[in-house]
mmCIF file of C-alpha atoms in Angstrom:
data_model
loop_
_atom_site.group_PDB
_atom_site.id
_atom_site.type_symbol
_atom_site.label_atom_id
_atom_site.label_comp_id
_atom_site.label_asym_id
_atom_site.label_seq_id
_atom_site.Cartn_x
_atom_site.Cartn_y
_atom_site.Cartn_z
ATOM 1 C CA UNK A 1 -18.098 -4.209 3.419
ATOM 2 C CA UNK A 2 -16.186 -2.901 6.436
ATOM 3 C CA UNK A 3 -14.158 0.210 5.797
ATOM 4 C CA UNK A 4 -10.466 0.599 6.530
ATOM 5 C CA UNK A 5 -11.296 3.316 9.065
ATOM 6 C CA UNK A 6 -13.409 0.798 11.012
ATOM 7 C CA UNK A 7 -10.623 -1.787 10.787
ATOM 8 C CA UNK A 8 -8.063 0.623 12.221
ATOM 9 C CA UNK A 9 -10.411 1.698 15.013
ATOM 10 C CA UNK A 10 -11.088 -1.910 16.022
ATOM 11 C CA UNK A 11 -7.393 -2.802 15.879
ATOM 12 C CA UNK A 12 -6.455 0.187 18.007
ATOM 13 C CA UNK A 13 -9.037 -0.819 20.603
ATOM 14 C CA UNK A 14 -7.573 -4.348 20.617
ATOM 15 C CA UNK A 15 -4.023 -3.052 21.033
ATOM 16 C CA UNK A 16 -2.669 -4.333 17.729
ATOM 17 C CA UNK A 17 -1.657 -3.141 14.287
ATOM 18 C CA UNK A 18 -3.542 -4.051 11.110
ATOM 19 C CA UNK A 19 -1.563 -6.117 8.624
ATOM 20 C CA UNK A 20 -2.582 -5.784 4.998
ATOM 21 C CA UNK A 21 -1.446 -7.047 1.610
ATOM 22 C CA UNK A 22 -1.429 -5.515 -1.831
ATOM 23 C CA UNK A 23 -1.987 -7.321 -5.069
ATOM 24 C CA UNK A 24 0.541 -5.490 -7.150
ATOM 25 C CA UNK A 25 0.733 -6.719 -10.755
ATOM 26 C CA UNK A 26 4.006 -5.388 -12.156
ATOM 27 C CA UNK A 27 2.614 -5.337 -15.702
ATOM 28 C CA UNK A 28 -1.025 -4.813 -14.808
ATOM 29 C CA UNK A 29 -2.132 -8.136 -16.285
ATOM 30 C CA UNK A 30 -3.823 -9.872 -13.357
ATOM 31 C CA UNK A 31 -6.944 -11.706 -14.522
ATOM 32 C CA UNK A 32 -9.865 -12.509 -12.255
ATOM 33 C CA UNK A 33 -8.941 -16.198 -12.345
ATOM 34 C CA UNK A 34 -5.316 -15.519 -11.429
ATOM 35 C CA UNK A 35 -6.381 -13.033 -8.757
ATOM 36 C CA UNK A 36 -8.671 -15.650 -7.238
ATOM 37 C CA UNK A 37 -5.784 -18.094 -6.943
ATOM 38 C CA UNK A 38 -3.544 -15.514 -5.299
ATOM 39 C CA UNK A 39 -6.328 -14.283 -3.008
ATOM 40 C CA UNK A 40 -7.090 -17.816 -1.848
ATOM 41 C CA UNK A 41 -3.554 -18.142 -0.506
ATOM 42 C CA UNK A 42 -3.572 -14.670 1.002
ATOM 43 C CA UNK A 43 -6.908 -15.387 2.680
ATOM 44 C CA UNK A 44 -5.321 -18.241 4.627
ATOM 45 C CA UNK A 45 -3.129 -15.624 6.327
ATOM 46 C CA UNK A 46 -6.169 -13.639 7.533
ATOM 47 C CA UNK A 47 -5.057 -10.151 6.490
ATOM 48 C CA UNK A 48 -7.040 -7.221 7.785
ATOM 49 C CA UNK A 49 -7.569 -6.031 4.221
ATOM 50 C CA UNK A 50 -6.206 -6.438 0.700
ATOM 51 C CA UNK A 51 -5.678 -3.547 -1.692
ATOM 52 C CA UNK A 52 -5.901 -3.895 -5.459
ATOM 53 C CA UNK A 53 -3.809 -1.657 -7.691
ATOM 54 C CA UNK A 54 -5.110 0.328 -10.637
ATOM 55 C CA UNK A 55 -5.440 -1.187 -13.138
ATOM 56 C CA UNK A 56 -5.404 -4.815 -12.117
ATOM 57 C CA UNK A 57 -6.812 -6.136 -15.351
ATOM 58 C CA UNK A 58 -4.456 -4.661 -17.910
ATOM 59 C CA UNK A 59 -4.003 -1.119 -19.116
ATOM 60 C CA UNK A 60 -7.038 -1.408 -21.349
ATOM 61 C CA UNK A 61 -9.394 -2.736 -18.664
ATOM 62 C CA UNK A 62 -9.242 -0.463 -15.639
ATOM 63 C CA UNK A 63 -12.686 -1.546 -14.463
ATOM 64 C CA UNK A 64 -11.092 -4.839 -13.403
ATOM 65 C CA UNK A 65 -9.663 -3.220 -10.253
ATOM 66 C CA UNK A 66 -13.153 -3.036 -8.755
ATOM 67 C CA UNK A 67 -13.946 -6.519 -10.108
ATOM 68 C CA UNK A 68 -10.937 -8.045 -8.349
ATOM 69 C CA UNK A 69 -11.604 -6.123 -5.122
ATOM 70 C CA UNK A 70 -15.247 -7.226 -5.045
ATOM 71 C CA UNK A 71 -14.302 -10.828 -5.804
ATOM 72 C CA UNK A 72 -11.825 -10.960 -2.907
ATOM 73 C CA UNK A 73 -14.429 -9.631 -0.490
ATOM 74 C CA UNK A 74 -17.328 -11.712 -1.773
ATOM 75 C CA UNK A 75 -15.434 -15.006 -2.036
ATOM 76 C CA UNK A 76 -13.145 -14.733 0.990
ATOM 77 C CA UNK A 77 -14.836 -12.192 3.303
ATOM 78 C CA UNK A 78 -11.718 -10.015 3.325
ATOM 79 C CA UNK A 79 -12.215 -6.224 3.265
ATOM 80 C CA UNK A 80 -10.644 -4.663 0.210
ATOM 81 C CA UNK A 81 -9.377 -1.309 -1.012
ATOM 82 C CA UNK A 82 -9.643 -0.413 -4.691
ATOM 83 C CA UNK A 83 -7.053 1.981 -6.087
ATOM 84 C CA UNK A 84 -8.214 4.812 -8.334
ATOM 85 C CA UNK A 85 -6.027 7.299 -10.212
ATOM 86 C CA UNK A 86 -7.030 10.677 -11.603
ATOM 87 C CA UNK A 87 -4.220 11.831 -13.893
ATOM 88 C CA UNK A 88 -5.974 12.917 -17.075
ATOM 89 C CA UNK A 89 -9.393 11.950 -15.706
ATOM 90 C CA UNK A 90 -12.551 13.860 -16.544
ATOM 91 C CA UNK A 91 -15.623 14.462 -14.432
ATOM 92 C CA UNK A 92 -17.416 11.889 -16.560
ATOM 93 C CA UNK A 93 -14.771 9.188 -16.203
ATOM 94 C CA UNK A 94 -14.544 9.640 -12.427
ATOM 95 C CA UNK A 95 -18.334 9.541 -12.130
ATOM 96 C CA UNK A 96 -18.392 6.252 -14.037
ATOM 97 C CA UNK A 97 -15.694 4.814 -11.791
ATOM 98 C CA UNK A 98 -17.577 5.904 -8.657
ATOM 99 C CA UNK A 99 -20.804 4.329 -9.891
ATOM 100 C CA UNK A 100 -18.954 1.073 -10.613
ATOM 101 C CA UNK A 101 -17.338 1.025 -7.152
ATOM 102 C CA UNK A 102 -20.708 1.596 -5.494
ATOM 103 C CA UNK A 103 -22.396 -1.148 -7.527
ATOM 104 C CA UNK A 104 -19.723 -3.597 -6.420
ATOM 105 C CA UNK A 105 -20.018 -2.638 -2.752
ATOM 106 C CA UNK A 106 -16.504 -1.191 -2.389
ATOM 107 C CA UNK A 107 -16.305 0.834 0.823
ATOM 108 C CA UNK A 108 -12.670 1.989 0.769
ATOM 109 C CA UNK A 109 -10.712 3.571 -2.073
ATOM 110 C CA UNK A 110 -7.068 4.616 -2.314
ATOM 111 C CA UNK A 111 -7.045 7.905 -4.229
ATOM 112 C CA UNK A 112 -3.919 8.485 -6.294
ATOM 113 C CA UNK A 113 -2.855 11.039 -8.859
ATOM 114 C CA UNK A 114 -1.035 8.418 -10.923
ATOM 115 C CA UNK A 115 2.474 8.281 -12.307
ATOM 116 C CA UNK A 116 3.499 10.584 -15.097
ATOM 117 C CA UNK A 117 4.742 8.866 -18.227
ATOM 118 C CA UNK A 118 5.797 10.053 -21.652
ATOM 119 C CA UNK A 119 2.273 9.288 -22.894
ATOM 120 C CA UNK A 120 0.381 10.594 -19.859
ATOM 121 C CA UNK A 121 -1.423 13.912 -20.210
ATOM 122 C CA UNK A 122 -0.385 16.930 -18.207
ATOM 123 C CA UNK A 123 -2.074 17.539 -14.851
ATOM 124 C CA UNK A 124 -5.093 19.559 -15.902
ATOM 125 C CA UNK A 125 -8.861 19.480 -15.599
ATOM 126 C CA UNK A 126 -10.910 19.002 -12.423
ATOM 127 C CA UNK A 127 -8.596 16.369 -10.895
ATOM 128 C CA UNK A 128 -5.083 17.764 -11.105
ATOM 129 C CA UNK A 129 -3.933 16.337 -7.792
ATOM 130 C CA UNK A 130 -4.769 13.385 -5.574
ATOM 131 C CA UNK A 131 -6.389 15.726 -3.028
ATOM 132 C CA UNK A 132 -8.996 16.650 -5.651
ATOM 133 C CA UNK A 133 -9.950 13.002 -6.036
ATOM 134 C CA UNK A 134 -9.873 12.497 -2.261
ATOM 135 C CA UNK A 135 -12.437 15.262 -1.791
ATOM 136 C CA UNK A 136 -14.739 13.897 -4.479
ATOM 137 C CA UNK A 137 -14.628 10.341 -3.134
ATOM 138 C CA UNK A 138 -15.150 11.509 0.458
ATOM 139 C CA UNK A 139 -18.174 13.522 -0.642
ATOM 140 C CA UNK A 140 -19.535 10.317 -2.190
ATOM 141 C CA UNK A 141 -19.311 8.528 1.151
ATOM 142 C CA UNK A 142 -16.232 6.370 0.617
ATOM 143 C CA UNK A 143 -13.575 5.723 3.221
ATOM 144 C CA UNK A 144 -10.694 7.348 1.352
ATOM 145 C CA UNK A 145 -7.003 6.598 1.657
ATOM 146 C CA UNK A 146 -4.060 8.314 0.005
ATOM 147 C CA UNK A 147 -0.357 7.829 -0.535
ATOM 148 C CA UNK A 148 2.346 9.100 1.803
ATOM 149 C CA UNK A 149 6.012 9.538 0.926
ATOM 150 C CA UNK A 150 8.529 8.994 3.760
ATOM 151 C CA UNK A 151 11.375 10.426 1.661
ATOM 152 C CA UNK A 152 9.210 13.019 -0.051
ATOM 153 C CA UNK A 153 7.498 12.735 -3.421
ATOM 154 C CA UNK A 154 9.926 12.144 -6.288
ATOM 155 C CA UNK A 155 8.658 15.303 -8.026
ATOM 156 C CA UNK A 156 8.998 17.443 -4.897
ATOM 157 C CA UNK A 157 12.473 18.376 -3.666
ATOM 158 C CA UNK A 158 11.147 20.100 -0.528
ATOM 159 C CA UNK A 159 10.431 17.521 2.178
ATOM 160 C CA UNK A 160 8.357 20.003 4.180
ATOM 161 C CA UNK A 161 6.202 20.661 1.129
ATOM 162 C CA UNK A 162 5.562 16.916 0.763
ATOM 163 C CA UNK A 163 4.335 16.798 4.367
ATOM 164 C CA UNK A 164 2.173 19.857 3.765
ATOM 165 C CA UNK A 165 0.615 18.137 0.752
ATOM 166 C CA UNK A 166 -0.159 15.153 2.997
ATOM 167 C CA UNK A 167 -1.988 17.447 5.399
ATOM 168 C CA UNK A 168 -3.992 18.813 2.473
ATOM 169 C CA UNK A 169 -5.109 15.280 1.613
ATOM 170 C CA UNK A 170 -6.208 14.727 5.208
ATOM 171 C CA UNK A 171 -8.092 18.018 5.187
ATOM 172 C CA UNK A 172 -9.766 16.964 1.925
ATOM 173 C CA UNK A 173 -11.145 13.851 3.622
ATOM 174 C CA UNK A 174 -8.457 11.140 3.670
ATOM 175 C CA UNK A 175 -8.979 8.876 6.679
ATOM 176 C CA UNK A 176 -5.859 6.716 6.250
ATOM 177 C CA UNK A 177 -2.537 6.750 4.416
ATOM 178 C CA UNK A 178 -0.301 4.060 2.961
ATOM 179 C CA UNK A 179 3.339 4.910 2.401
ATOM 180 C CA UNK A 180 5.356 4.444 -0.724
ATOM 181 C CA UNK A 181 7.987 1.751 -0.291
ATOM 182 C CA UNK A 182 11.171 2.564 1.595
ATOM 183 C CA UNK A 183 14.204 0.483 2.514
ATOM 184 C CA UNK A 184 15.534 2.430 5.484
ATOM 185 C CA UNK A 185 13.189 2.679 8.451
ATOM 186 C CA UNK A 186 14.945 5.777 9.778
ATOM 187 C CA UNK A 187 13.362 7.744 6.930
ATOM 188 C CA UNK A 188 9.926 6.597 8.061
ATOM 189 C CA UNK A 189 10.564 7.569 11.687
ATOM 190 C CA UNK A 190 11.710 11.035 10.610
ATOM 191 C CA UNK A 191 8.654 11.339 8.388
ATOM 192 C CA UNK A 192 6.316 10.191 11.162
ATOM 193 C CA UNK A 193 7.648 12.899 13.460
ATOM 194 C CA UNK A 194 7.141 15.520 10.750
ATOM 195 C CA UNK A 195 3.625 14.253 10.053
ATOM 196 C CA UNK A 196 2.736 14.402 13.741
ATOM 197 C CA UNK A 197 4.061 17.954 13.943
ATOM 198 C CA UNK A 198 1.991 18.913 10.895
ATOM 199 C CA UNK A 199 -1.210 17.650 12.498
ATOM 200 C CA UNK A 200 -1.597 14.358 10.628
ATOM 201 C CA UNK A 201 -3.949 12.447 12.911
ATOM 202 C CA UNK A 202 -5.154 9.565 10.715
ATOM 203 C CA UNK A 203 -3.348 6.184 10.570
ATOM 204 C CA UNK A 204 -0.297 5.836 8.330
ATOM 205 C CA UNK A 205 0.407 2.264 7.231
ATOM 206 C CA UNK A 206 4.003 1.446 6.344
ATOM 207 C CA UNK A 207 4.329 0.010 2.855
ATOM 208 C CA UNK A 208 7.193 -2.491 2.518
ATOM 209 C CA UNK A 209 8.283 -4.303 -0.635
ATOM 210 C CA UNK A 210 10.975 -6.993 -0.690
ATOM 211 C CA UNK A 211 13.682 -6.574 -3.286
ATOM 212 C CA UNK A 212 13.857 -9.728 -5.397
ATOM 213 C CA UNK A 213 16.456 -8.824 -8.004
ATOM 214 C CA UNK A 214 18.768 -6.081 -9.208
ATOM 215 C CA UNK A 215 16.602 -5.034 -12.157
ATOM 216 C CA UNK A 216 13.508 -4.792 -9.959
ATOM 217 C CA UNK A 217 15.143 -2.685 -7.288
ATOM 218 C CA UNK A 218 16.702 -0.351 -9.854
ATOM 219 C CA UNK A 219 13.299 0.173 -11.451
ATOM 220 C CA UNK A 220 11.606 0.902 -8.129
ATOM 221 C CA UNK A 221 14.329 3.293 -6.979
ATOM 222 C CA UNK A 222 14.040 5.347 -10.152
ATOM 223 C CA UNK A 223 10.240 5.289 -10.060
ATOM 224 C CA UNK A 224 9.745 6.390 -6.466
ATOM 225 C CA UNK A 225 13.077 7.860 -5.390
ATOM 226 C CA UNK A 226 13.660 5.489 -2.473
ATOM 227 C CA UNK A 227 17.192 5.474 -1.066
ATOM 228 C CA UNK A 228 19.269 2.299 -1.133
ATOM 229 C CA UNK A 229 20.973 1.751 2.221
ATOM 230 C CA UNK A 230 24.416 0.192 2.411
ATOM 231 C CA UNK A 231 23.220 -3.250 3.629
ATOM 232 C CA UNK A 232 21.125 -3.695 0.483
ATOM 233 C CA UNK A 233 23.943 -2.602 -1.793
ATOM 234 C CA UNK A 234 26.186 -5.171 -0.122
ATOM 235 C CA UNK A 235 23.569 -7.905 -0.576
ATOM 236 C CA UNK A 236 23.188 -7.002 -4.249
ATOM 237 C CA UNK A 237 26.934 -7.332 -4.678
ATOM 238 C CA UNK A 238 27.191 -10.531 -2.645
ATOM 239 C CA UNK A 239 24.447 -12.379 -4.535
ATOM 240 C CA UNK A 240 24.886 -10.789 -7.947
ATOM 241 C CA UNK A 241 25.268 -14.206 -9.583
ATOM 242 C CA UNK A 242 22.863 -16.085 -7.306
ATOM 243 C CA UNK A 243 19.256 -14.956 -7.991
ATOM 244 C CA UNK A 244 17.714 -17.460 -5.588
ATOM 245 C CA UNK A 245 19.841 -16.340 -2.657
ATOM 246 C CA UNK A 246 19.263 -12.678 -3.522
ATOM 247 C CA UNK A 247 15.507 -13.225 -3.516
ATOM 248 C CA UNK A 248 15.696 -14.956 -0.127
ATOM 249 C CA UNK A 249 17.858 -12.140 1.246
ATOM 250 C CA UNK A 250 15.378 -9.549 -0.022
ATOM 251 C CA UNK A 251 12.456 -11.238 1.710
ATOM 252 C CA UNK A 252 14.465 -11.605 4.906
ATOM 253 C CA UNK A 253 15.368 -7.905 4.778
ATOM 254 C CA UNK A 254 11.690 -6.935 4.351
ATOM 255 C CA UNK A 255 10.707 -9.132 7.299
ATOM 256 C CA UNK A 256 13.318 -7.399 9.455
ATOM 257 C CA UNK A 257 11.966 -4.000 8.339
ATOM 258 C CA UNK A 258 8.424 -4.979 9.226
ATOM 259 C CA UNK A 259 9.250 -6.383 12.653
ATOM 260 C CA UNK A 260 11.234 -3.245 13.518
ATOM 261 C CA UNK A 261 8.298 -1.068 12.436
ATOM 262 C CA UNK A 262 5.933 -3.258 14.413
ATOM 263 C CA UNK A 263 8.008 -2.986 17.559
ATOM 264 C CA UNK A 264 8.246 0.795 17.165
ATOM 265 C CA UNK A 265 4.478 1.159 17.065
ATOM 266 C CA UNK A 266 3.752 1.830 13.392
ATOM 267 C CA UNK A 267 0.049 2.392 12.777
ATOM 268 C CA UNK A 268 -0.211 -0.442 10.256
ATOM 269 C CA UNK A 269 1.945 -2.771 8.163
ATOM 270 C CA UNK A 270 1.266 -3.093 4.444
ATOM 271 C CA UNK A 271 3.116 -5.658 2.322
ATOM 272 C CA UNK A 272 3.520 -5.203 -1.424
ATOM 273 C CA UNK A 273 3.261 -8.893 -2.280
ATOM 274 C CA UNK A 274 3.776 -8.658 -6.058
ATOM 275 C CA UNK A 275 1.218 -11.492 -6.331
ATOM 276 C CA UNK A 276 3.616 -13.935 -4.682
ATOM 277 C CA UNK A 277 1.920 -15.513 -1.658
ATOM 278 C CA UNK A 278 5.188 -16.872 -0.269
ATOM 279 C CA UNK A 279 6.251 -13.259 0.334
ATOM 280 C CA UNK A 280 3.075 -12.558 2.295
ATOM 281 C CA UNK A 281 3.503 -15.827 4.190
ATOM 282 C CA UNK A 282 7.077 -15.043 5.208
ATOM 283 C CA UNK A 283 6.187 -11.507 6.313
ATOM 284 C CA UNK A 284 3.126 -12.661 8.265
ATOM 285 C CA UNK A 285 5.187 -15.342 9.988
ATOM 286 C CA UNK A 286 7.885 -12.878 10.999
ATOM 287 C CA UNK A 287 5.323 -10.451 12.401
ATOM 288 C CA UNK A 288 3.521 -13.196 14.269
ATOM 289 C CA UNK A 289 6.777 -14.383 15.838
ATOM 290 C CA UNK A 290 7.846 -10.904 16.975
ATOM 291 C CA UNK A 291 4.480 -9.551 18.087
ATOM 292 C CA UNK A 292 4.192 -8.321 21.669
ATOM 293 C CA UNK A 293 0.690 -7.711 23.052
ATOM 294 C CA UNK A 294 -0.286 -4.344 24.478
ATOM 295 C CA UNK A 295 -1.332 -5.279 27.993
ATOM 296 C CA UNK A 296 -3.625 -8.304 27.825
ATOM 297 C CA UNK A 297 -5.099 -7.491 24.392
ATOM 298 C CA UNK A 298 -5.302 -10.386 21.967
ATOM 299 C CA UNK A 299 -4.008 -10.039 18.435
ATOM 300 C CA UNK A 300 -5.546 -11.282 15.218
ATOM 301 C CA UNK A 301 -4.540 -10.685 11.679
ATOM 302 C CA UNK A 302 -1.976 -11.960 9.227
ATOM 303 C CA UNK A 303 -2.108 -15.512 10.492
ATOM 304 C CA UNK A 304 -3.007 -15.105 14.195
ATOM 305 C CA UNK A 305 -6.624 -16.313 14.610
ATOM 306 C CA UNK A 306 -8.393 -15.026 17.710
ATOM 307 C CA UNK A 307 -12.121 -15.281 17.370
ATOM 308 C CA UNK A 308 -12.720 -13.615 14.026
ATOM 309 C CA UNK A 309 -11.507 -10.644 12.039
ATOM 310 C CA UNK A 310 -11.444 -7.306 13.859
#
């Protein structure tokens, strides 16, 4: 299975940006059968890779993340990234997860600490932070990605410290980053400048999630600390009693975000699809329509066939 690092290198040589999708089950209850149906529709859009959240098979079946990732690659020839969290993990549990990923041929892993909850254990043991997991996975030969936070991590009030933590993940072996969602691209551009100044040299993909309803956006804002810009607040007010129009406006807003990021040279574009292929289709179409080639380089990815996947 091709690694994400190889995908980014090939895309850079071709003068284009990788476009990727994430299967993001809100309640963690994506079965293999349901994942296959979603993946079949995503495959038609020719993404550069698909990431699978942890756990994709329900909170009691975390092994399913690797199962879904392997299925997508084996059945559709799409490179995949399996998420892995380490909050409360032991050396034994991480070793088991690594063995399972290797058996299933997973080449790329997104290493995450995991969200704290009322039931989650305190950060202790050998894997207190994501950088600890990054180092272990890199030592095992995986292409390792990690999360980036354009507005800073919700538990860290010092933006400079958040960027410093990102550099620590790179130094530990991370070869790509995917950002937490954001709704105002100016925060990403500020963050990108700070990351460059801190010596972050690996690709940073921009993670974008459409807002589909008031309850969803409130939940995401409180979970990750993303700021709500005025245009979104006005859309929420305008379509408060019209869920269908609000959903359409949210997808349109995400498409505008992505095309702006594309035109400003973002390293990669990552869509949180929430298992809804029409979201991926709309975003891929918007990117395809706005894409401008670098010189004479041909583009492929997210719906633009050009002689095979890079």
